[in-house]
Amino acid sequence: MPFLNFPPSSLFLLFTLSFFHFFAVGLFSNVDYDILIRVKNTHLDDPDGALKDWVPNQAHTPCSWTGITCDSTNLSVLAINLTTSNIAGGFPYDFCRIPTLRNLSITVTNINGTLLSPSFSLCSHLQLLNLSSNLLVGRLPEFSPLFTQLQILDLSSNNFTGDVPLSFGQLPALRVLRLTMNLLDGPVPSVLGNLSQLTEMAIAYNPFKPSPLPSEYGNLLKLENMFISTANLTGPIPGSIGKLAMLTNLDLTFNSISGPLPDSIGGLRSIKSIQLYNNRISGELPESIGNWTSLSRLDLSQNSLTGKLPDKFAAIPLEILHLNDNFLQGEFPESLASSPHLTDLKLFNNSFSGTLPQNLGLNSPFTEIDFSSNHFEGNIPKFLCQQNRLQKFILFSNSFSGNFPESYGACDSLVYVRVEDNQLSGEVPDSFWKLPKLNSIQMSDNQFQGSIPPAISLARDLQVLLISGNNFSGQLPAEICKLKELVRFDIGRNKFTGGVPSCITELQKLQKLDMQENQFAGEIPKLVQFWKELTELNLSHNQFTGKIPPQLGDLPVLTYLDLSSNLLSGEIPEELTKLKPDQFNLSNNKLTGKVPSGLVNEQFVGSLLGNPGLCSSDLKPLNRCSKPKPSSFYVVVILSVLAFVLIGSLIWVIKFKMNLLGKSKSPWTATKFQRVGFDEEDVIPHLTKGNIIGSGGSGTVFKVNLKTGQTVAAKSLWRGHNQSDIESVFQSEVETLGRIRHANIVKLIFSCSNGEGSRILVYEYMENGSLGDVLHENKSEALSDWSKRLNIAMGAAQGLAYLHHDCVPPIIHRDVKSNNILLDAEFCPRVADFGLAKTLERQTEGNDAGVMSRIAGSYGYIAPEYGYTMKVTEKSDVYSFGVVLMELVTGKRPNDPSFGENKDIVKWVTEAALSEVEEKGLSLDEIIDEKLDPRTCEVEEIAKILDVAVLCTSALPIDRPSMRKVVEMIRDTKLPPSKS
Ligand SMILES: *[C@@H]1O[C@H](CO)[C@@H](O)[C@H](O)[C@H]1NC(C)=O
Ligand SMILES: *[C@@H]1O[C@H](CO)[C@@H](O)[C@H](O)[C@H]1NC(C)=O
């Protein structure tokens, strides 16, 4: 027995040692154990029982508890790591009383309050402190000189405010500092330049006071990651940046950095990713970029760079190169075509010219290329899909010529192809049309020829097929009907012949179908009722025969129907009376019979002319409907009357012509956006004081009763204002409103301008004025019925969804507010005032949203990110729309004084909505507009609308739903009609 061989003394020693060991472990773990239990019971609120295993145990050790890590030898607590739970309460300083604690991490919980207690220094022995994604507020804590161990500090995604304290620069061991997504509003902290051990600095997404990138950061010789996006950086990048030889990632996007890149920036010897997009960097790219021998991603898009691309690019092992939206010019450097790793190349919206190297793609595994909106010419290179990975192939708006290379017919990976607006010709390879992943083909306005092959049915995911303005010919194959996902189909202005396959009505997702200016013949397909989503149907200028299918009048969202200049016959179906005057055109056909009474209105005349067989007793230029045959006496009388009328009209015509000649001196330039029977001479005399019905930021609005009997609203833009502002408002309205049609968007009918700076816009007249006026100017009894308000919410949402999702390019309104939502006689809403609207140039590039030069929008409706990023996305409109929803429910203005200081409608409603859940504070009843008739109020509906409103006004744009989603959510709130 070996045991017995131990001398008694060593046996004793062994015994004593293990006793002490047991005692020591018991003692320490007891302390930790007590602290943890005490903090749990007295400091933390744990409604979901995240810490339910933190309960006394026999061994008195916390080492098996959730989130606890112990030292394996002496069982002392080394780390506390609590994450993603509903744990709430102030920061539990007492955890730091555990002397062995190194890492304290409590993230994505509801820890609230400040870190300003003196007890914070209890934590000075920590190596890691991570409190990210909590509800902490107030100033950042001070770090006393005792914090010598701290290596990682993460306070991101809280609501810390104010300056970064100087003591942050005195953390000698700090390697990682993350303060992103707070509300820090002092200057960008130069003191961080003292953190000599720092490898990561992440202070992005804070509303810092505009300040330059501190040159002190050049001292951070160990820095690997610098992340300062969206932080109000201004001025040039300091030359000292070149000292950061270890830097691998640099992200300074969405700031206002200006000036040229310093030549020293070539000193970033380890750099792998540089992202500087969305700034104001100017000048030429320095030659020193050739030193970036590890760089794989370079994004300098949306700046003001000029000059040519240096040949040096060839030396950089780039995978991603984005230089779009600059002022770069010159030829594409031949050397760049040899890049062996380049997958994503975006050069759009510059002034590049010349031909592309014909071997481009031979060496590079491209997935995306976008050269659109430049001045490139010559042939499209053959090899862009050589490695069969190309998905996005975007070359539109250049001067490329020659054929669409045969090689792309084998490019199975293609999803999105845009080559419109070039001078391409010849046939498109047959095999191209059937590529299985194609989603969008846009080839309009070239000189392509040939036909669409039946095999196109294999491109099953195709949603967009736009090939108008070419020389395509032949019949439209019936296989087109298998493209069930098709949303937009435009083959107008080609040479197609034959009949349209009747199965085309099975394309139930179609929104726009344009086939005008071809040689289609035969009848219009009958079963159009399947086109539930169709908003636009243009079959004009073809040779369609037969009758107009009556079901066209029943299509629920059809807002434009053009059947003009065909050979259609028979009577006009009564059903078409459901369409509005500027929404259809039947002129120049062979229609006969009596015009349905619903269309007997002068406004419709322009859409009916050129059908000699049509008659109406009341519509002037049309034939009167048949009456008893005149006797010979009457014939004589009528003939003489006719002669009289003829002479009379001759005189009138001559007068009119002379008048016109006289008018040609008129300084006005006018545009008619629909067929109207008036011009500027009829409008301008009515722009008098007595006719003023409103005035807004940009001009005065007049009600004008025209001679034609029509009433319109005319807006005269302020003169004497900054003329370039007026011009940009005028252009915005004309360019956006002039080209869109939607039932919930106000219609621009006419515009005119003169050399003296007058700018006049004429719209359809809206009987009930603006939603803002009705709600807030003591007219709200008109909207005492909740369902009316809900309809307004729905209609306005649909209008905005149309702008964001159906317009190409999408339009951002930028000034959504109740005063810009007009109401017609039936209180149907129309979104109006497009003076600040912007089109987003690209529809597919989610990131490339516009940067605006000045803040647009109205106080109380402006999304929070707007104030400091100047970045505008559709989501800013969503925020403003959320405010309008809140107005509809509460009847209050966005800045009603009753909300109290520092509060607006968003805070007020959000608090009420939250307290409703928690059943304390304001209740829902207290915020609902008292002018709403309670008998019409479905409280459940109202609560759901408020939820939508709160979601729309989320602080972070990413949390807000799209307008399309908003429409769905509003639709879902509608309860089935109650029986009572
Ligand atoms: C944090 O700030 C955001 C944006 O200002 C605000 O919506 C949110 O309520 C704030 N949270 C706390 C806990 O203060
Ligand atoms: C209707 O179509 C004809 C011919 O296509 C065109 O000249 C006329 O301007 C159109 N009318 C309206 C009201 O758009």
CSV table of C-alpha atoms and ligand atoms in Angstrom, one decimal, residues 540-541 562 564-565 585 587-588 606-607 675, ligand 2:
chain,number,residue,atom,x,y,z
A,540,SER,CA,-52.3,53.3,-78.9
A,541,HIS,CA,-51.1,53.7,-82.5
A,562,ASP,CA,-54.7,54.8,-74.0
A,564,SER,CA,-56.1,56.0,-79.3
A,565,SER,CA,-55.3,55.7,-83.0
A,585,ASN,CA,-57.8,58.3,-74.6
A,587,SER,CA,-59.5,59.3,-79.9
A,588,ASN,CA,-58.9,58.4,-83.6
A,606,GLY,CA,-60.0,65.5,-76.3
A,607,SER,CA,-60.1,61.8,-75.6
A,675,ARG,CA,-55.1,68.1,-73.0
B,2,LIG,C1,-55.2,61.2,-77.5
B,2,LIG,O1,-54.4,60.5,-78.5
B,2,LIG,C2,-54.2,61.3,-79.6
B,2,LIG,C3,-53.6,60.4,-80.7
B,2,LIG,O2,-52.9,59.4,-80.1
B,2,LIG,C4,-53.4,62.5,-79.2
B,2,LIG,O3,-53.1,63.3,-80.3
B,2,LIG,C5,-54.2,63.3,-78.2
B,2,LIG,O4,-53.4,64.4,-77.8
B,2,LIG,C6,-54.5,62.5,-77.0
B,2,LIG,N1,-55.5,63.2,-76.1
B,2,LIG,C7,-55.3,63.3,-74.8
B,2,LIG,C8,-56.3,64.0,-74.1
B,2,LIG,O5,-54.3,62.9,-74.3
